[in-house]
Coordinates of C-alpha atoms in Angstrom, one line a residue:
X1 CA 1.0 14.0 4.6
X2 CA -2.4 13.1 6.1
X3 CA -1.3 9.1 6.4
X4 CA 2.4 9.9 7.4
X5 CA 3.5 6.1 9.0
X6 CA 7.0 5.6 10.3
X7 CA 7.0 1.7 9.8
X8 CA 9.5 0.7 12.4
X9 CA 10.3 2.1 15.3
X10 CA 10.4 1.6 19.3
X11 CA 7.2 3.8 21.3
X12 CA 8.1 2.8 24.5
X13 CA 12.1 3.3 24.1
X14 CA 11.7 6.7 22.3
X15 CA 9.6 7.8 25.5
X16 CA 12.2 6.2 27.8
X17 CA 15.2 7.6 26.4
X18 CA 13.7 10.7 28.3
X19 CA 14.3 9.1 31.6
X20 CA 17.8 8.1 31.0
X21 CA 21.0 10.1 30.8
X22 CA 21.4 12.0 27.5
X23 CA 24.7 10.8 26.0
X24 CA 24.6 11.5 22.0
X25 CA 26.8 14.1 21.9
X26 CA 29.6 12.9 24.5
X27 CA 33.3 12.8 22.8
X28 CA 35.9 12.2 25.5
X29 CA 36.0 11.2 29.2
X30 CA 35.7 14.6 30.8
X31 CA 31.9 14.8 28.9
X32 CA 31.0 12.1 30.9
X33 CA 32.6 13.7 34.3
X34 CA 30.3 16.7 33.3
X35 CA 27.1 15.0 32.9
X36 CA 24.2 17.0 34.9
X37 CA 23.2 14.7 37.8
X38 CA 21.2 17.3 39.3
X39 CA 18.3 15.4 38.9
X40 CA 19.6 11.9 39.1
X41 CA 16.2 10.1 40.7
X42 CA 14.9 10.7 37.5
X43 CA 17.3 8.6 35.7
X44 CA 17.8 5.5 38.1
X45 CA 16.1 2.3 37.6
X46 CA 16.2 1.1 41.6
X47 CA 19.6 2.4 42.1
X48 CA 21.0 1.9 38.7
X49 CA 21.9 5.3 36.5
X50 CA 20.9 4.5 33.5
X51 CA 22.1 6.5 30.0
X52 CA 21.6 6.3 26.3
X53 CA 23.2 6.6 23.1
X54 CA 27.2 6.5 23.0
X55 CA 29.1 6.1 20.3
X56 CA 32.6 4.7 20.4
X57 CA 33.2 6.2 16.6
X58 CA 32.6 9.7 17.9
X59 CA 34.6 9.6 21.0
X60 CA 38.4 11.4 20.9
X61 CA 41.1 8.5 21.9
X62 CA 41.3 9.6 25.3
X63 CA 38.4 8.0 26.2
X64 CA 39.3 3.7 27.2
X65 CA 35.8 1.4 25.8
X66 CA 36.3 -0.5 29.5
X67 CA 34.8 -0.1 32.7
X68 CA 37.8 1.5 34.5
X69 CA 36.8 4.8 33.1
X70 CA 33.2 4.9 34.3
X71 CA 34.5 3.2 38.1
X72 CA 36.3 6.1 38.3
X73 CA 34.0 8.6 37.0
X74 CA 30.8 7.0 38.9
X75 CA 32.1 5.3 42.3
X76 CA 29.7 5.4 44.1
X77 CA 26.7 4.3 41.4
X78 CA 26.0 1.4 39.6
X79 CA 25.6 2.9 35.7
X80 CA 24.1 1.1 32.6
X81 CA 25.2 3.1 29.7
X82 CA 23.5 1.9 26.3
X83 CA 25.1 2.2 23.1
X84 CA 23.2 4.3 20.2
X85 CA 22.1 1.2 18.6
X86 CA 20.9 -0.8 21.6
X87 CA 22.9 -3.6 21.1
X88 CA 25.5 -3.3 23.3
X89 CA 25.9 -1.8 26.6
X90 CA 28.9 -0.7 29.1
X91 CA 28.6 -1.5 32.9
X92 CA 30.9 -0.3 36.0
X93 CA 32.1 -2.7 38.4
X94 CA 29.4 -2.2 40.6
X95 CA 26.8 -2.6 38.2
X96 CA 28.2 -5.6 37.2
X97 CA 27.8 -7.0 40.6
X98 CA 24.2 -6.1 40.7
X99 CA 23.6 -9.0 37.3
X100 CA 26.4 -11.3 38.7
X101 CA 28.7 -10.7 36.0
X102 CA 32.0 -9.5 37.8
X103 CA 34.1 -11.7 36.0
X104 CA 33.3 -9.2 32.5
X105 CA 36.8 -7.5 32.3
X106 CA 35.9 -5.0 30.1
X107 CA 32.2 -3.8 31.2
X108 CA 30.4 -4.2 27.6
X109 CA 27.6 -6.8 27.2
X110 CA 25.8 -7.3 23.7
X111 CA 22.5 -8.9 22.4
X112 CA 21.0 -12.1 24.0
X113 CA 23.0 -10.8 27.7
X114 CA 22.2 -7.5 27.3
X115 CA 18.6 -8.4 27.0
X116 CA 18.5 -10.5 29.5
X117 CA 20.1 -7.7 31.9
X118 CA 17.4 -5.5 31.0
X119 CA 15.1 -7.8 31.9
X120 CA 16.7 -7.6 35.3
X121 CA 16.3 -4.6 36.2
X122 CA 13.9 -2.9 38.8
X123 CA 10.1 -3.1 37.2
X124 CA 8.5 0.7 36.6
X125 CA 5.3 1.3 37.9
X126 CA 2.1 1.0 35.9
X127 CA 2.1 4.7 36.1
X128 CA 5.3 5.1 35.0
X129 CA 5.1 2.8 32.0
X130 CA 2.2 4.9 30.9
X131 CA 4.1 8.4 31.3
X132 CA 7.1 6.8 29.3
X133 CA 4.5 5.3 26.5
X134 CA 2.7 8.9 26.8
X135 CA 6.2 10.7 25.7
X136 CA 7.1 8.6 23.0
X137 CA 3.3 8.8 21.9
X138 CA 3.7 12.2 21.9
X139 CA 6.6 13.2 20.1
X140 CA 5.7 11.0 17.3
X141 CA 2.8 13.3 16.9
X142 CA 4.1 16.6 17.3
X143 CA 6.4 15.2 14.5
X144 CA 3.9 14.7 12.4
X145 CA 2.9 10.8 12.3
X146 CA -0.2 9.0 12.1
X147 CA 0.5 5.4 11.9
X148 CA 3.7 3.7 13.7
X149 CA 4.9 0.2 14.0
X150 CA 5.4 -0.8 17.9
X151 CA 8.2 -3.3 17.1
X152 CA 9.5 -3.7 21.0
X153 CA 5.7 -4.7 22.0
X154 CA 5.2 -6.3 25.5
X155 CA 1.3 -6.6 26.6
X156 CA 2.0 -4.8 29.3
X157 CA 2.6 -1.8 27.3
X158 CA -0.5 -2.3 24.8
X159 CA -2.9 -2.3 28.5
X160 CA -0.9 1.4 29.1
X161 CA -1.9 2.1 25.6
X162 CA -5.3 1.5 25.6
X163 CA -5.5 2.6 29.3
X164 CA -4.3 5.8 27.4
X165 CA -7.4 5.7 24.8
X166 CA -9.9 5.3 27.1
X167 CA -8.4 8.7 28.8
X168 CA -9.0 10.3 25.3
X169 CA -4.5 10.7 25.3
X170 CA -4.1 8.4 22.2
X171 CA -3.7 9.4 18.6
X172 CA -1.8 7.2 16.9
X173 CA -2.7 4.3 15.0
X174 CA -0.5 1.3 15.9
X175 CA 0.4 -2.5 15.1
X176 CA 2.0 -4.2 18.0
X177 CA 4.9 -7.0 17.5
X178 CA 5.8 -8.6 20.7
X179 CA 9.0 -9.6 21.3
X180 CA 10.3 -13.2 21.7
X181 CA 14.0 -14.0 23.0
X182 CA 14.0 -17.4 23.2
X183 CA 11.8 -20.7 22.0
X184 CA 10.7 -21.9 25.2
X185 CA 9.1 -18.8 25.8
X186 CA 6.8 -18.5 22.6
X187 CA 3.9 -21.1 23.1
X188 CA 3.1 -19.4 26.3
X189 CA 3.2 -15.4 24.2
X190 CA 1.5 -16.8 21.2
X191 CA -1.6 -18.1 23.7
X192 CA -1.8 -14.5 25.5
X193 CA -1.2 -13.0 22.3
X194 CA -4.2 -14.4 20.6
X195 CA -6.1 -14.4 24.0
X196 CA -6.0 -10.4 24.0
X197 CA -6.5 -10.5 19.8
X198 CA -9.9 -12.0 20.5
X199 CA -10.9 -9.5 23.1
X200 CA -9.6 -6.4 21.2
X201 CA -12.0 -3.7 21.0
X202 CA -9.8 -0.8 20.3
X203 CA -9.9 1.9 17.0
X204 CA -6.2 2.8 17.3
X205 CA -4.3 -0.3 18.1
X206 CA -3.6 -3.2 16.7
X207 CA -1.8 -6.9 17.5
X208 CA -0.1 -7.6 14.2
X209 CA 2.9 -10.1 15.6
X210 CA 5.6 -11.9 16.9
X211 CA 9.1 -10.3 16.8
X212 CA 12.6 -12.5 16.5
X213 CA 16.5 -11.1 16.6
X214 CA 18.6 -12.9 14.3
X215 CA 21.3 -10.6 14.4
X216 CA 22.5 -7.5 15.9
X217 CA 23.7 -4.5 14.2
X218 CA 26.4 -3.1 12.0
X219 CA 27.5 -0.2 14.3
X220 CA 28.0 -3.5 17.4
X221 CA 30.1 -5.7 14.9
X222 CA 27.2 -8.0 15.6
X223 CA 25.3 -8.4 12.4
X224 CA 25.5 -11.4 10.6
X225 CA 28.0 -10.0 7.5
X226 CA 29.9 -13.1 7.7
X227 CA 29.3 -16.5 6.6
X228 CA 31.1 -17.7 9.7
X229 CA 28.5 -15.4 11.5
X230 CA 26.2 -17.4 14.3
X231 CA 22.6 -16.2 14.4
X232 CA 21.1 -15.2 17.8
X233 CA 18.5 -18.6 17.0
X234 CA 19.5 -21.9 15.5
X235 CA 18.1 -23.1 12.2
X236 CA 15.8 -25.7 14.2
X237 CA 14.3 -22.8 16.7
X238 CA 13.9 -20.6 14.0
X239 CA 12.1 -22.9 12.0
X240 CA 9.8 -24.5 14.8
X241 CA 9.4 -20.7 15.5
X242 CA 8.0 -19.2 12.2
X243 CA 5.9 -22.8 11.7
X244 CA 3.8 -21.8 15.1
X245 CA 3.9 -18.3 14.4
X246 CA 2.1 -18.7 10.5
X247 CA 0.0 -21.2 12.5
X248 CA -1.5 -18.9 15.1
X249 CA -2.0 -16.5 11.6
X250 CA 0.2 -13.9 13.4
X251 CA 2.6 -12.0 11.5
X252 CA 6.5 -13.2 11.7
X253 CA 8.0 -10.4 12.0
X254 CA 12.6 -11.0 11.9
X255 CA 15.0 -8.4 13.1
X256 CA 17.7 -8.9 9.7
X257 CA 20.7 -6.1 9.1
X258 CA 23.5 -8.4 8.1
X259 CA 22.7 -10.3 4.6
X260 CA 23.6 -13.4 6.5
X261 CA 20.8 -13.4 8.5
X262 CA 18.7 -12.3 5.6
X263 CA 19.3 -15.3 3.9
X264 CA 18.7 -17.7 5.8
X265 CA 15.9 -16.6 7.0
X266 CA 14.3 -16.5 3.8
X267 CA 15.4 -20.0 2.4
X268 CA 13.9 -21.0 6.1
X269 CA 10.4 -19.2 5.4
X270 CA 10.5 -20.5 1.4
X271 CA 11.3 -24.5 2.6
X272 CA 7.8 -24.0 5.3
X273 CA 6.2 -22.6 2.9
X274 CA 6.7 -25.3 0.8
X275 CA 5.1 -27.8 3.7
X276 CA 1.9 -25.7 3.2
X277 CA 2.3 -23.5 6.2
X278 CA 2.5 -20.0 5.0
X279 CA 2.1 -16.4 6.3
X280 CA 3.5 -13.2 5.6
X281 CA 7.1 -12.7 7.1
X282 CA 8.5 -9.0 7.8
X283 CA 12.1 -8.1 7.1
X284 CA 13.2 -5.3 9.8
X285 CA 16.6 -3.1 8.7
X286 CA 17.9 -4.9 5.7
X287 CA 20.8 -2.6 6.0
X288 CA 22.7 -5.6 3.8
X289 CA 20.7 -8.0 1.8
X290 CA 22.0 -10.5 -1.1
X291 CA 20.7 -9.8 -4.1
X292 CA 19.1 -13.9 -4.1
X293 CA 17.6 -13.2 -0.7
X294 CA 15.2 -10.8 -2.6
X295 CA 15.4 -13.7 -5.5
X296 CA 14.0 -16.1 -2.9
X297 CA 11.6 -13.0 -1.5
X298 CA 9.4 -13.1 -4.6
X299 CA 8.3 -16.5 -3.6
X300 CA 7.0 -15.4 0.2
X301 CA 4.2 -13.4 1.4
X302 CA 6.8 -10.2 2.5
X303 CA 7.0 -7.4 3.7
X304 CA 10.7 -5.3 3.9
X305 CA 11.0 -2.3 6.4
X306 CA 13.6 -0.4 6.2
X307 CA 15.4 2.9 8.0
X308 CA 17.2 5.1 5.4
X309 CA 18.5 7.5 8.4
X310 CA 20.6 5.0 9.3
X311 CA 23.1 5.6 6.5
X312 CA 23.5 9.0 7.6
X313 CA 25.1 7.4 11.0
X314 CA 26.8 5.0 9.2
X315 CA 28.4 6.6 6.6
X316 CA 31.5 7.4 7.8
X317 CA 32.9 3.6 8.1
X318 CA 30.4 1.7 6.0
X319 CA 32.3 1.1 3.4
X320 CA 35.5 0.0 5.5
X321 CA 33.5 -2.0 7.4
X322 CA 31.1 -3.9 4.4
X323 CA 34.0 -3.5 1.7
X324 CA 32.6 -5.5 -1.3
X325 CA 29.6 -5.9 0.2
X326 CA 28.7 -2.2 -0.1
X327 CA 26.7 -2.9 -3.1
X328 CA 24.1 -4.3 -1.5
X329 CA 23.5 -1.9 1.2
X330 CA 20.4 -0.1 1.6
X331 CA 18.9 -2.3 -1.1
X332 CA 15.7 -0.1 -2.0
X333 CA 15.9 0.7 -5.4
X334 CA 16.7 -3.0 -6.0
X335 CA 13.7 -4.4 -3.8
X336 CA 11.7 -2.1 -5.7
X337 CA 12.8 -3.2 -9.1
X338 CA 12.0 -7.2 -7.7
X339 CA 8.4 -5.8 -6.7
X340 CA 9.1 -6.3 -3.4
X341 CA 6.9 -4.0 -0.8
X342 CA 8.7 -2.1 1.4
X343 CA 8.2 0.9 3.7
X344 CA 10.4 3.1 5.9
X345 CA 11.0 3.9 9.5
X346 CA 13.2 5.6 11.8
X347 CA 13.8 2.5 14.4
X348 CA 13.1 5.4 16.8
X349 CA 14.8 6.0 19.3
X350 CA 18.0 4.8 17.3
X351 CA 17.1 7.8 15.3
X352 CA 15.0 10.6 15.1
X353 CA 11.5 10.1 14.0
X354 CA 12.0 12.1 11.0
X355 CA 10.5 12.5 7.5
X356 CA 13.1 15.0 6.4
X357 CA 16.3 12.8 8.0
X358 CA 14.9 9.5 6.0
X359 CA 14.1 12.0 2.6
X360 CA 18.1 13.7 3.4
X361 CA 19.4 10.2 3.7
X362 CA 18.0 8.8 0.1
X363 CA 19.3 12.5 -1.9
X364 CA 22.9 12.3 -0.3
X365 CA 23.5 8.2 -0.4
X366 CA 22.9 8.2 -4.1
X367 CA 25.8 10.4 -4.5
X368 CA 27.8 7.5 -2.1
X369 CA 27.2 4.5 -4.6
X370 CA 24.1 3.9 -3.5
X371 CA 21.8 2.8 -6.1
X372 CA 18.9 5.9 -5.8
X373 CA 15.4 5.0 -5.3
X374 CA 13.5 5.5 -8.9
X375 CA 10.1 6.4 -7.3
X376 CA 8.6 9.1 -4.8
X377 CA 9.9 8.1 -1.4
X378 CA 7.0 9.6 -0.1
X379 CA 4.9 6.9 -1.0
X380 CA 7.3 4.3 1.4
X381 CA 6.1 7.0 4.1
X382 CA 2.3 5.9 3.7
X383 CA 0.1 3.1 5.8
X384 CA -1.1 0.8 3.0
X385 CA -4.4 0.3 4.8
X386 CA -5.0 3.6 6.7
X387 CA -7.8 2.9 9.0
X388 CA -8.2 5.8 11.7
X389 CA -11.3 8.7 10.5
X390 CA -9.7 11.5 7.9
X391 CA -9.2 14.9 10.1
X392 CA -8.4 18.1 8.5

């Protein structure tokens, strides 16, 4: 496909998962004693070993989810093991130490403290940021993508990309989304995000918008499935949130996989609509959506983005874990039918960046009760405004 886009996924991380212990295919606690380490500088941020991509579901029961395990398999180093989804994490005891956080019993952080560890850690280099960037940049390429959605954006990263373009080592087109994690932080973004919009003289990147977690994710047990469920932002943050956000005429851009989440966000973008201020609102994941979400949808300027692959991860205990809600996973046959535009991703490096994995994952759901997609997937693989020159 000439335009191939993956419409949500993670540049940065998909490079980065590179530089961090490889731990996808781990299944008990003697996988973990038989990690290579031979070149361990190259995973360390500071002193901290870093890894990605557990899986508690594929691990044998000999294996304890606490931090006694990996005290006794790393004594001597402070490790950071993130789970496949990256919304949770395990730390040792000494790791632990390093973010003050010694009285965790258990080693696993989640969402708004995982983020904020993360934000802890020792800073990479310039240099390194752009090798990282580079990686991800480059895989996406060799597999066959044009177009991407950057949807963990920092303006750090955009100055490596377009260091990057100015080196002729950039082929992609991309939208940035910048991250926000908390209210008081987003009148200070929106000004440097509009302050580098004005001075943007790029042809392959873009500033597109602001990003917001409601929720976490299904595999995490922190999506918002419940209506008990508490949303990562309050109603009121949320709200003064999206206001400045269409105000700026940025892109909202809202990080939804439980139909909680979904929900409310949508009633919250219809009501400012309804004030006047309006601009169009992504969906990211919609893994579980409420068929009057995408009632309330029809009314909004929106956009849905979702990840097909994901069922093939989730399969094994998405029913158990959804039960009646089931029907309303992996809604894309219904958003289509409402008229809703959608596109899909990989959320790269959660998954592959994969045309065939997404394609797979639509054929083998519909035989799992999944309502099958009544139109060419391909086209949900396609930029709708392609604007880098046609190459043969």
């Amino acid at each position: 496909m000439q335009f191939c886009y993956d419409s949500h996924l993670h540049l940065y991380l998909t490079g980065e998962q590179f530089f961090q212990l490889d731990l996808k295919n781990l299944r008990n606690q003697n996988d973990f004693q038989k990690l290579d380490l031979s070149r361990k500088e190259k995973f360390l941020r500071g002193n901290i070993l870093m890894g990605f991509g557990w899986d508690e579901n594929l691990w044998d029961s000999s294996l304890a989810l606490n931090k006694k395990c990996f005290d006794q398999i790393f004594p001597d180093d402070p490790v950071f093991f993130i789970r496949a989804d990256a919304h949770s994490a395990i730390l040792n005891s000494r790791a632990l130490e390093f973010f003050n956080l010694s009285e965790n019993s258990i080693g696993i952080i989640s969402e708004s403290l995982l983020y904020a560890c993360l934000a802890q850690l020792p800073a990479r280099s310039s240099a390194q940021q752009e090798e990282i960037l580079k990686t991800g940049h480059d895989l996406l390429v060799a597999q066959g993508f044009k177009y991407v959605r950057e949807m963990s954006g920092s303006l750090d990263l955009l100055e490596c990309g377009l260091q990057l373009e100015m080196k002729n080592q950039w082929q992609l087109g991309i939208e940035w989304n910048f991250v926000c994690s908390e209210i008081s932080g987003l009148d200070n973004l929106i000004e440097k995000i509009l302050h580098k919009k004005k001075n943007l003289q790029s042809l392959h990147h873009r500033i597109q918008g602001v990003k917001i977690f409601l929720d976490g994710s299904l595999g995490s047990n922190t999506a918002a499935v419940s209506e008990q469920a508490e949303l990562l932002w309050s109603d009121a943050d949320f709200s003064q949130a999206l206001r400045k956000i269409w105000q700026a005429q940025l892109d909202c851009c809202i990080h939804t996989i439980g139909d909680v989440a979904s929900l409310r966000a949508a009633k919250i973008a219809r009501k400012i609509s309804a004030e006047g201020i309006s601009g169009r609102i992504h969906f990211e994941h919609c893994q579980v959506m409420n068929p009057e979400t995408i009632q309330i949808m029809k009314a909004l300027h929106v956009v849905c983005h979702l990840q097909p692959c994901h069922w093939l991860s989730d399969r094994q205990w998405l029913k158990e874990k959804l039960e009646k809600k089931y029907s309303w996973a992996f809604p894309w046959e219904a958003l289509r039918r409402a008229k809703i535009p959608f596109y899909f991703g990989s959320d790269s490096p959660i998954e592959a960046p994969s045309l065939e994995n997404n394609l797979r994952a639509l054929r083998e759901s519909a035989l799992e009760g999944i309502p099958e997609l009544s139109a060419d997937p391909l086209i949900y693989h396609q930029h709708p405004d392609p604007w880098l020159p046609v190459t043969d």
